[in-house]
Tab-separated table of C-alpha atoms in Angstrom:
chain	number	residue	atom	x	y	z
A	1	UNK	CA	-93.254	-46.879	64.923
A	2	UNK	CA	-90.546	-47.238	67.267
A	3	UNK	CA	-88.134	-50.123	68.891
A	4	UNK	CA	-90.881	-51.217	71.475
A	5	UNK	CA	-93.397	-51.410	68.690
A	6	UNK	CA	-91.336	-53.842	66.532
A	7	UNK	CA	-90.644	-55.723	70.089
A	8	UNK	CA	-94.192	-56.168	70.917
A	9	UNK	CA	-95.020	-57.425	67.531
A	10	UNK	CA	-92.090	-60.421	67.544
A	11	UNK	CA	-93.272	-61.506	70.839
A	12	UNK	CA	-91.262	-59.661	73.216
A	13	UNK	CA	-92.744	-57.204	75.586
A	14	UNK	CA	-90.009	-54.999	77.743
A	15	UNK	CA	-91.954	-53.800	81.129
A	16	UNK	CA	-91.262	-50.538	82.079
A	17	UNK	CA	-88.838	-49.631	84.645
A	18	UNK	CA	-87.933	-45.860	84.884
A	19	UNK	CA	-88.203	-43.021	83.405
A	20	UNK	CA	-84.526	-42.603	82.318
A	21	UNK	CA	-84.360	-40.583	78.801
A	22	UNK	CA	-87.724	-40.299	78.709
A	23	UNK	CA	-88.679	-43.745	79.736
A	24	UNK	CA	-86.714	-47.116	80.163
A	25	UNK	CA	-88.417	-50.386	79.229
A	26	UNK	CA	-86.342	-54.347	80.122
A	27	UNK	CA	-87.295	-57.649	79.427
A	28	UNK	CA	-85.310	-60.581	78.193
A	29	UNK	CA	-83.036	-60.356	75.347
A	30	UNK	CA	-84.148	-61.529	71.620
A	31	UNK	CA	-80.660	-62.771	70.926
A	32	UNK	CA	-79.368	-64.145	74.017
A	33	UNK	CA	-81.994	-64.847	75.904
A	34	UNK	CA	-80.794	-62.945	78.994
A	35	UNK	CA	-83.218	-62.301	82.056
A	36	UNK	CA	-84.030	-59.048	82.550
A	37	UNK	CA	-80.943	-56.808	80.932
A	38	UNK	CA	-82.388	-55.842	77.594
A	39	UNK	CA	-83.018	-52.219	77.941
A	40	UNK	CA	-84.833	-50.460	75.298
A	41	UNK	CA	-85.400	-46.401	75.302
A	42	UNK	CA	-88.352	-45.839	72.729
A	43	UNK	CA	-87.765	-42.380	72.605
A	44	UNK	CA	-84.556	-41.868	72.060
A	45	UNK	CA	-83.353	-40.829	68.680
A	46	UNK	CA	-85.961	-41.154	65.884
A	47	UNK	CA	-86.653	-44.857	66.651
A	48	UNK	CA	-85.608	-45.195	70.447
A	49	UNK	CA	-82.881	-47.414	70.812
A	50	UNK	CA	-81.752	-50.967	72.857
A	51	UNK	CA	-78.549	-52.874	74.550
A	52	UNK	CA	-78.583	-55.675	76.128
A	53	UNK	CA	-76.430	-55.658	79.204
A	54	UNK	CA	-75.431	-59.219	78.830
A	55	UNK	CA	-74.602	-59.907	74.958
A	56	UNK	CA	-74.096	-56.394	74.491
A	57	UNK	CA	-75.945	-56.059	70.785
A	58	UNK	CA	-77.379	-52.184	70.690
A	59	UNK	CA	-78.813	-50.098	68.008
A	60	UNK	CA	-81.733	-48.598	66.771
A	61	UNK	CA	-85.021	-49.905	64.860
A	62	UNK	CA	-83.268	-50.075	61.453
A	63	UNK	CA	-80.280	-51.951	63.255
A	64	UNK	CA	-82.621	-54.353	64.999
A	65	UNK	CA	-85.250	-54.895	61.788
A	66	UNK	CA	-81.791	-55.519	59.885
A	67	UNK	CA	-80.715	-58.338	62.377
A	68	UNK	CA	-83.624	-59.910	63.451
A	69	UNK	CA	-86.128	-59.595	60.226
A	70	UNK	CA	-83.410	-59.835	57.726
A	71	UNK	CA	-83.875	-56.592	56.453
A	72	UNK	CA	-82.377	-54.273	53.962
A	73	UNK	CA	-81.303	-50.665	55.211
A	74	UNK	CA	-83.811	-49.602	52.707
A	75	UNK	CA	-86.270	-51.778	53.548
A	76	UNK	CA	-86.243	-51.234	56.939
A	77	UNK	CA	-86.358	-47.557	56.748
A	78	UNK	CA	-89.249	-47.509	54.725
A	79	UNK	CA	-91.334	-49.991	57.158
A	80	UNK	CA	-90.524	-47.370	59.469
A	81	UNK	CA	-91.234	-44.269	57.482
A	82	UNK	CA	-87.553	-42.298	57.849
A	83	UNK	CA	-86.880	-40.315	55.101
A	84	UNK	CA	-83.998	-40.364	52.617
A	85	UNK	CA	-82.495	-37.543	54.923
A	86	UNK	CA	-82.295	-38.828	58.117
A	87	UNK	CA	-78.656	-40.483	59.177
A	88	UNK	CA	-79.467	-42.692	61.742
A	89	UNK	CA	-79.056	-42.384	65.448
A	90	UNK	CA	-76.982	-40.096	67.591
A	91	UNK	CA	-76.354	-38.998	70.661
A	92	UNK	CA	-77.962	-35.776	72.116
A	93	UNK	CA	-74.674	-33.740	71.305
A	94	UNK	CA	-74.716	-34.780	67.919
A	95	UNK	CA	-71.949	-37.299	68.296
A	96	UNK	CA	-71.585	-41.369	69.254
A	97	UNK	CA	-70.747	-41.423	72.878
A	98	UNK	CA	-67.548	-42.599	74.240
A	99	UNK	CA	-67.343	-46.446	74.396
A	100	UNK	CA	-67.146	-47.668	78.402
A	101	UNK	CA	-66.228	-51.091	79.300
A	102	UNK	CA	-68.946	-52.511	81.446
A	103	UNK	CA	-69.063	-53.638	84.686
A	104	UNK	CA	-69.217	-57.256	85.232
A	105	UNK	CA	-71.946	-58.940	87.495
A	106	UNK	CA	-71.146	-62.086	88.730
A	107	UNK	CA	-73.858	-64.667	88.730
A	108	UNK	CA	-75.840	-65.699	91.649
A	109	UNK	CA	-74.665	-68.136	94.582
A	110	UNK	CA	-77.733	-70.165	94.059
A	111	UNK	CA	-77.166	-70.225	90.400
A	112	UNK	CA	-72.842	-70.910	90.531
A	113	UNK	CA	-74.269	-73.784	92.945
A	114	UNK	CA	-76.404	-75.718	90.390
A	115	UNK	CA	-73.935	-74.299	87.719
A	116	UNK	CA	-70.983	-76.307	89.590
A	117	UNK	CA	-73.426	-79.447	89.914
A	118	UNK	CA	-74.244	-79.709	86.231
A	119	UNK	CA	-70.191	-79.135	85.533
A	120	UNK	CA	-69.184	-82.486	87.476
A	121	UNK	CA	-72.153	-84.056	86.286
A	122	UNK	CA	-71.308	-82.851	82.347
A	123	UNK	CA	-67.889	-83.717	82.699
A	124	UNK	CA	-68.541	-87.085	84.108
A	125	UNK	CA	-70.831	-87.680	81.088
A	126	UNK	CA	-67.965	-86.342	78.506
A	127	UNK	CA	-65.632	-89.338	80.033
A	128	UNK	CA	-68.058	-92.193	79.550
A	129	UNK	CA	-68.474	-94.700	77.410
A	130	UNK	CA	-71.667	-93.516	75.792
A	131	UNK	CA	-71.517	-93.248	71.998
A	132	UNK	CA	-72.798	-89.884	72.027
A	133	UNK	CA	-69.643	-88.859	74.283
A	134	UNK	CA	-67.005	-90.806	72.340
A	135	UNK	CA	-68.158	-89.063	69.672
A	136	UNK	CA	-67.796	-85.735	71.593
A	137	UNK	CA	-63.964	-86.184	72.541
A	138	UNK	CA	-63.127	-87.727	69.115
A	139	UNK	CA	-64.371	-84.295	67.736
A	140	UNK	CA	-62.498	-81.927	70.459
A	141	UNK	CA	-59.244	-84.404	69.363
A	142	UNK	CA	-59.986	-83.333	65.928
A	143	UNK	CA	-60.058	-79.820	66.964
A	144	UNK	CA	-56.337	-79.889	68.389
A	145	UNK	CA	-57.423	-80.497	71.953
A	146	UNK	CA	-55.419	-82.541	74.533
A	147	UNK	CA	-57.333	-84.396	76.798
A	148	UNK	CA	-55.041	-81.993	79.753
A	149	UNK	CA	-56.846	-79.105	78.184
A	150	UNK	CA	-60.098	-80.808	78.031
A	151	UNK	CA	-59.861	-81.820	81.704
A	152	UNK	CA	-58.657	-78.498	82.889
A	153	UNK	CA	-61.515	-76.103	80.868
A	154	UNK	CA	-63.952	-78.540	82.845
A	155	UNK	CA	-65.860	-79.191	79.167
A	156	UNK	CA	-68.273	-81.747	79.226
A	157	UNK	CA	-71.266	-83.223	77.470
A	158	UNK	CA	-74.867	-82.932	78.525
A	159	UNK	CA	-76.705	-86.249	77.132
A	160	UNK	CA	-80.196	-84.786	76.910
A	161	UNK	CA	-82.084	-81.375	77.038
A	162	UNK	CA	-82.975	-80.716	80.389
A	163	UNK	CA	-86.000	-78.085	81.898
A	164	UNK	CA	-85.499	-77.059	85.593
A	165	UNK	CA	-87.402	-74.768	87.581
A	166	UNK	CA	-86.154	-71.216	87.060
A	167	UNK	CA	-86.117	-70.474	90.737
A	168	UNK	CA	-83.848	-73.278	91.867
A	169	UNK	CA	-81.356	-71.748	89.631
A	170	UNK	CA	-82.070	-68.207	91.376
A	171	UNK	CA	-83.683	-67.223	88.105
A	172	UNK	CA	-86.908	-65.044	88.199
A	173	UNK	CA	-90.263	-66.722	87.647
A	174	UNK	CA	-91.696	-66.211	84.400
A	175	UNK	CA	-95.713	-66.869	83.275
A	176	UNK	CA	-96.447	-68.420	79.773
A	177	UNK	CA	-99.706	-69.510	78.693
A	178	UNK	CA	-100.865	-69.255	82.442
A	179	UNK	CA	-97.897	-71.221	83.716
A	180	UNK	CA	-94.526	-71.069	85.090
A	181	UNK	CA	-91.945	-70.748	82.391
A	182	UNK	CA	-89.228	-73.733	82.550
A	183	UNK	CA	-85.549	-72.890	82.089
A	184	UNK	CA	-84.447	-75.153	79.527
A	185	UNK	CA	-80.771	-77.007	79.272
A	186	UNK	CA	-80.278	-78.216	75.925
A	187	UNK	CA	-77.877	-81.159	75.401
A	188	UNK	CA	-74.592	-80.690	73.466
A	189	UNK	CA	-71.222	-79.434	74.335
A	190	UNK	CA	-70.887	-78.114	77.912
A	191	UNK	CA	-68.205	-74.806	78.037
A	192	UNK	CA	-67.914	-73.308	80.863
A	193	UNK	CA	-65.843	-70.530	82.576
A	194	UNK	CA	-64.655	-70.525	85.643
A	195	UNK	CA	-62.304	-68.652	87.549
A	196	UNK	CA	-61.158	-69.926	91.108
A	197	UNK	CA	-64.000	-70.600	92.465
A	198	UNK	CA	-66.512	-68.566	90.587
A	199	UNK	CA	-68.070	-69.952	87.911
A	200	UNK	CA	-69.040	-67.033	85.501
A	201	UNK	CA	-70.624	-69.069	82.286
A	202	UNK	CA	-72.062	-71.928	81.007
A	203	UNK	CA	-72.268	-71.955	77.213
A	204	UNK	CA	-73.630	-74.874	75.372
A	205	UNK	CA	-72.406	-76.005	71.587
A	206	UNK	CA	-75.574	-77.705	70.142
A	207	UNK	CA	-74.646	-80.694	68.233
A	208	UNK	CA	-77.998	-80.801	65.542
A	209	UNK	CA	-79.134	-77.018	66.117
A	210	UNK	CA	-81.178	-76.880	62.773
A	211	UNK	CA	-82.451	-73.205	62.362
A	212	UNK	CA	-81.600	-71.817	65.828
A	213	UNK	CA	-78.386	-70.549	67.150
A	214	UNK	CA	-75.266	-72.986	67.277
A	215	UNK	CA	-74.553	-71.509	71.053
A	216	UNK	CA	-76.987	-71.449	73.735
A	217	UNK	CA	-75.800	-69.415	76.574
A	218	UNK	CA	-77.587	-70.398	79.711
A	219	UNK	CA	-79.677	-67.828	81.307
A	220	UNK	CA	-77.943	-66.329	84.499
A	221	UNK	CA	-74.932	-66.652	82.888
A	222	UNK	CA	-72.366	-63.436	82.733
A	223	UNK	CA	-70.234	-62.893	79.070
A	224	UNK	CA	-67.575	-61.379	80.052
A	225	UNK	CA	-64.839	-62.366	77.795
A	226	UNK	CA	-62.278	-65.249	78.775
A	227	UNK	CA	-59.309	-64.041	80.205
A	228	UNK	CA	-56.259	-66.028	81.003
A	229	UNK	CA	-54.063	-64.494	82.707
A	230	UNK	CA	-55.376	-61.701	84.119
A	231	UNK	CA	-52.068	-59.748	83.478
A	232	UNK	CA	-49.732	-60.634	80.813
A	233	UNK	CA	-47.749	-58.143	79.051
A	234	UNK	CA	-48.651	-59.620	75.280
A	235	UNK	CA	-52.149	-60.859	74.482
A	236	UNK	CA	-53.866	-62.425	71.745
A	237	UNK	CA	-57.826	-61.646	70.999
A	238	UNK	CA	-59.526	-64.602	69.233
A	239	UNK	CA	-63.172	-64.457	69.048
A	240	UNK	CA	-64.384	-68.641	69.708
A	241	UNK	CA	-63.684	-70.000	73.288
A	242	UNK	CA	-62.696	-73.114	71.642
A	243	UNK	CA	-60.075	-71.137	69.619
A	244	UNK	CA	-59.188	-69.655	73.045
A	245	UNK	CA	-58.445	-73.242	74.641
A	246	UNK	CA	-56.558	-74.342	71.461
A	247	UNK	CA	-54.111	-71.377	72.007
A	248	UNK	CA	-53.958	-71.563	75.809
A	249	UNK	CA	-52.820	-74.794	75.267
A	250	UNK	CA	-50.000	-74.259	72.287
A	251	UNK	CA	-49.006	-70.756	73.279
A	252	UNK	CA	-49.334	-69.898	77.102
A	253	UNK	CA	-45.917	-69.069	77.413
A	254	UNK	CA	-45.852	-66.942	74.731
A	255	UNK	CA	-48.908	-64.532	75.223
A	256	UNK	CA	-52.088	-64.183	77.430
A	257	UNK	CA	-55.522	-65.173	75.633
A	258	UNK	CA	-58.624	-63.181	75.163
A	259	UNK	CA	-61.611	-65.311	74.257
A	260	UNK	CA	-64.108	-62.595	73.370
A	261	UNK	CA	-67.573	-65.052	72.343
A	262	UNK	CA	-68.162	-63.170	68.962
A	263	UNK	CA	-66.866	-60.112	66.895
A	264	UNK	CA	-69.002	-57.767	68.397
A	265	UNK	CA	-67.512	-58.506	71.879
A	266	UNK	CA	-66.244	-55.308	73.933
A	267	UNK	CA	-63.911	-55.951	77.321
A	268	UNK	CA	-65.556	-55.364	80.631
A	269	UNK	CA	-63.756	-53.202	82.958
A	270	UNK	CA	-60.952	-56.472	84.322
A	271	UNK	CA	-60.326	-57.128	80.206
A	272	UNK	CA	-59.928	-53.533	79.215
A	273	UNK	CA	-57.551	-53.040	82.471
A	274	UNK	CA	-55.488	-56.004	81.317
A	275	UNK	CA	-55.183	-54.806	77.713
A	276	UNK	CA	-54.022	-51.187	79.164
A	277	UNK	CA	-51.492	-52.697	80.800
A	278	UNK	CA	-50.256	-54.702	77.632
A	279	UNK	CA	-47.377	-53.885	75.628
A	280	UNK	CA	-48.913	-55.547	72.426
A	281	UNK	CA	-52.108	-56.942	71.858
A	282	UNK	CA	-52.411	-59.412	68.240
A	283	UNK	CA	-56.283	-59.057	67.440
A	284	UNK	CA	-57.039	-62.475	65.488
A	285	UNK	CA	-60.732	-62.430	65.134
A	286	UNK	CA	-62.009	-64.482	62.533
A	287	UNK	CA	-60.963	-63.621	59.341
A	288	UNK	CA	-64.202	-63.396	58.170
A	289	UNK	CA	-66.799	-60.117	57.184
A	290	UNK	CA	-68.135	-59.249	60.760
A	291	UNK	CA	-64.563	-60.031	62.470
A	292	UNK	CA	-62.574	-57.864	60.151
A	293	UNK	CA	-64.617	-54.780	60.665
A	294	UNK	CA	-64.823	-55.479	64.270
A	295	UNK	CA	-61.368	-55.225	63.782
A	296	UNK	CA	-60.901	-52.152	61.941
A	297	UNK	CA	-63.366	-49.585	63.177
A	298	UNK	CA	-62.747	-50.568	67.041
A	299	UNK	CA	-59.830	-52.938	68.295
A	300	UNK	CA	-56.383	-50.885	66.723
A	301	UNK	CA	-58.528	-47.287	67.278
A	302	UNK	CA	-59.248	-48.223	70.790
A	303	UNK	CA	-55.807	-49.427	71.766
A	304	UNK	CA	-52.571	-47.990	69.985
A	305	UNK	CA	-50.786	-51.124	70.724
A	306	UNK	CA	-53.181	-53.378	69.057
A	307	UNK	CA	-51.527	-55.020	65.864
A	308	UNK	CA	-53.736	-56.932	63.468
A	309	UNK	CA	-52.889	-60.419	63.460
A	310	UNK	CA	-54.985	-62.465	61.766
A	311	UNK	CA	-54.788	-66.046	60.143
A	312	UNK	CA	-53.327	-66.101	57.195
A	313	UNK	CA	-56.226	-67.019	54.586
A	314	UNK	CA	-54.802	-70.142	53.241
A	315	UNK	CA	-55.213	-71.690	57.007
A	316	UNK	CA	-59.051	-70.736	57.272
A	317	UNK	CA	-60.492	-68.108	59.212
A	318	UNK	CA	-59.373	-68.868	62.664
A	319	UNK	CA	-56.632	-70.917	65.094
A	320	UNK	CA	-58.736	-74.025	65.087
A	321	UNK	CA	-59.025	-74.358	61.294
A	322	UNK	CA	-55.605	-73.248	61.014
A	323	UNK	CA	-54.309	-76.342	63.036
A	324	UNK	CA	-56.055	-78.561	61.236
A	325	UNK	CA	-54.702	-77.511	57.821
A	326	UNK	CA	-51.360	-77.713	59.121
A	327	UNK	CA	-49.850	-74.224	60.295
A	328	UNK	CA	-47.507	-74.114	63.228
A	329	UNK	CA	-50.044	-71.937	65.725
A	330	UNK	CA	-46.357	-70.918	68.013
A	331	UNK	CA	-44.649	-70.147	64.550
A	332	UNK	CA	-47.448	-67.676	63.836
A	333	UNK	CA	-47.898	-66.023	67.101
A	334	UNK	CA	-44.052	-65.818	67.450
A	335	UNK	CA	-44.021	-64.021	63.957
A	336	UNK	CA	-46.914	-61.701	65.250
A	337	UNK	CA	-43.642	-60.388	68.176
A	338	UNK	CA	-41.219	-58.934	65.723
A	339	UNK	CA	-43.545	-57.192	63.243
A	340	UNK	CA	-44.263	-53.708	63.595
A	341	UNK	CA	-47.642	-52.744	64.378
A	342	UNK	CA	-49.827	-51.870	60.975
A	343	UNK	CA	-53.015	-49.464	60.741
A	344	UNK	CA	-54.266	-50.734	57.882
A	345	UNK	CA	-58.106	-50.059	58.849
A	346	UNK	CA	-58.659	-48.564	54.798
A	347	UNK	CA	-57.952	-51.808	53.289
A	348	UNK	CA	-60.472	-53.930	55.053
């Protein structure tokens, strides 16, 4: 059984597109929904192997029956019949391949277009007097953020879900059931990113999310990380955009900010240029399991001036609970200057 087999049987089925290491197969994403930049290799390795070109999440059959069936290592390995012996996946010397930041793809014209409507229309909404809104920037306050910061990320607040027609966003048609797939907008928390005049993102925070993910990032979008400015000779890596707004706005002067979307994160080729340059980098992902070994086994190997920063523990896990149980964010960051840099990768 191999990746495309477990695909096929959750729902997903990747349409081939080359024959690239034996055959390359992309579809959209199972965990961010992206059009068309899942790639999945079935015959690579023992179990073929995926990445998604958009979120970024790769691995092999045991990785993806792990993360998306809840899995145990051994109970994924003996769905798919590996023996006791076998290691995992490698490359075909034998050895993980060097890590290359990606190159980013901008989003369409006809999809920043009806991006940049549903930003003045969302932000409009945020500023009203609807319950649902005032609720919305009572929550943000809560959070640490001024309504300059507010204003300036262009956040807003979408009242109710939305479903559009894929192709006026510049989106793909897609057939379900014998009709036209809709692209849905749910309603929450409108993030976006923009830069200029490009917008590069929407994200959406869903207020009552139940079972399904907390962020919805809107089909079309690119992830590239946040990055403000794009050279600064000290940055700070937080994982939350939210946490990245909260520092822009308390620490600007101090050091660049790095909003990565999640642990996993890498930097594209304009991040990883920017860090390069960098005399210091503080890495503060969230000080929780999958941000400390994010941490650890990439962020101080990968750059030698990377210095583990985090929250201290008695704050929370990152700068947004850390505000609101009272430490001084500048005081932290400003401590974070005049330490040495640590490798301290066997203690986490």
């Amino acid at each position: 059984m191999s990746i495309l087999d477990l695909l096929r049987e959750d729902g997903c089925d990747p349409i081939y597109m080359a024959s690239t290491n034996g055959g390359e197969y992309k579809g959209p994403c199972p965990y961010c929904g992206g059009e068309d930049r899942f790639c999945v290799w079935p015959h690579e390795g023992n179990t073929g192997r995926y990445w998604c070109r958009q979120c970024e999440k790769q691995g092999d059959a045991i990785q993806y029956l792990r993360e998306s069936r809840r899995m145990t290592f051994q109970g994924a390995r003996a769905l798919l019949g590996i023996s006791k012996r076998w290691v995992g996946l490698k490359s075909r010397e034998g050895r993980k391949a060097p890590w290359i930041p990606r190159e980013v793809i901008a989003p369409s014209p006809t999809w920043q277009k009806k991006a940049r409507e549903l930003i003045k229309k969302t932000e409009k909404h945020l500023w009203s007097s609807e319950i649902a809104c005032k609720q919305a920037r009572q929550w943000l306050k809560r959070r640490g953020l001024s309504a300059e910061i507010i204003r300036e990320a262009n956040l807003g607040w979408l009242l109710e879900d939305m479903w559009e027609s894929r192709s006026k966003w510049g989106l793909d048609d897609r057939i379900e059931g014998g009709k036209r797939k809709k692209l849905w907008i749910p309603s929450g928390l409108v993030i976006p990113y923009v830069r200029g005049e490009e917008v590069i993102r929407l994200r959406i925070r869903r207020p009552d999310p139940a079972d399904d993910p907390k962020y919805y990032l809107l089909p079309g979008s690119d992830t590239r990380p946040m990055l403000w400015p794009p050279e600064n000779k000290i940055y700070t890596v937080v994982e939350s955009e939210l946490d990245g707004l909260l520092l822009r706005q308390e620490i600007s002067d101090l050091a660049g900010i790095i909003a990565l979307g999640s642990a996993q994160k890498r930097p594209d080729q304009e991040v990883h240029k920017a860090l390069s340059r960098a005399g210091l980098i503080l890495v503060a992902l969230d000080s929780d399991e999958a941000g400390t070994q994010a941490t650890c086994r990439w962020w101080l190997r990968q750059y030698e001036q990377a210095r583990w920063w985090p929250i201290p523990m008695q704050y929370g896990k990152d700068p947004t609970e850390a505000k609101e149980a009272g430490l001084d964010l500048r005081s932290w960051i400003e401590a974070g200057l005049t330490q040495p840099i640590r490798r301290t990768e066997e203690k986490h």
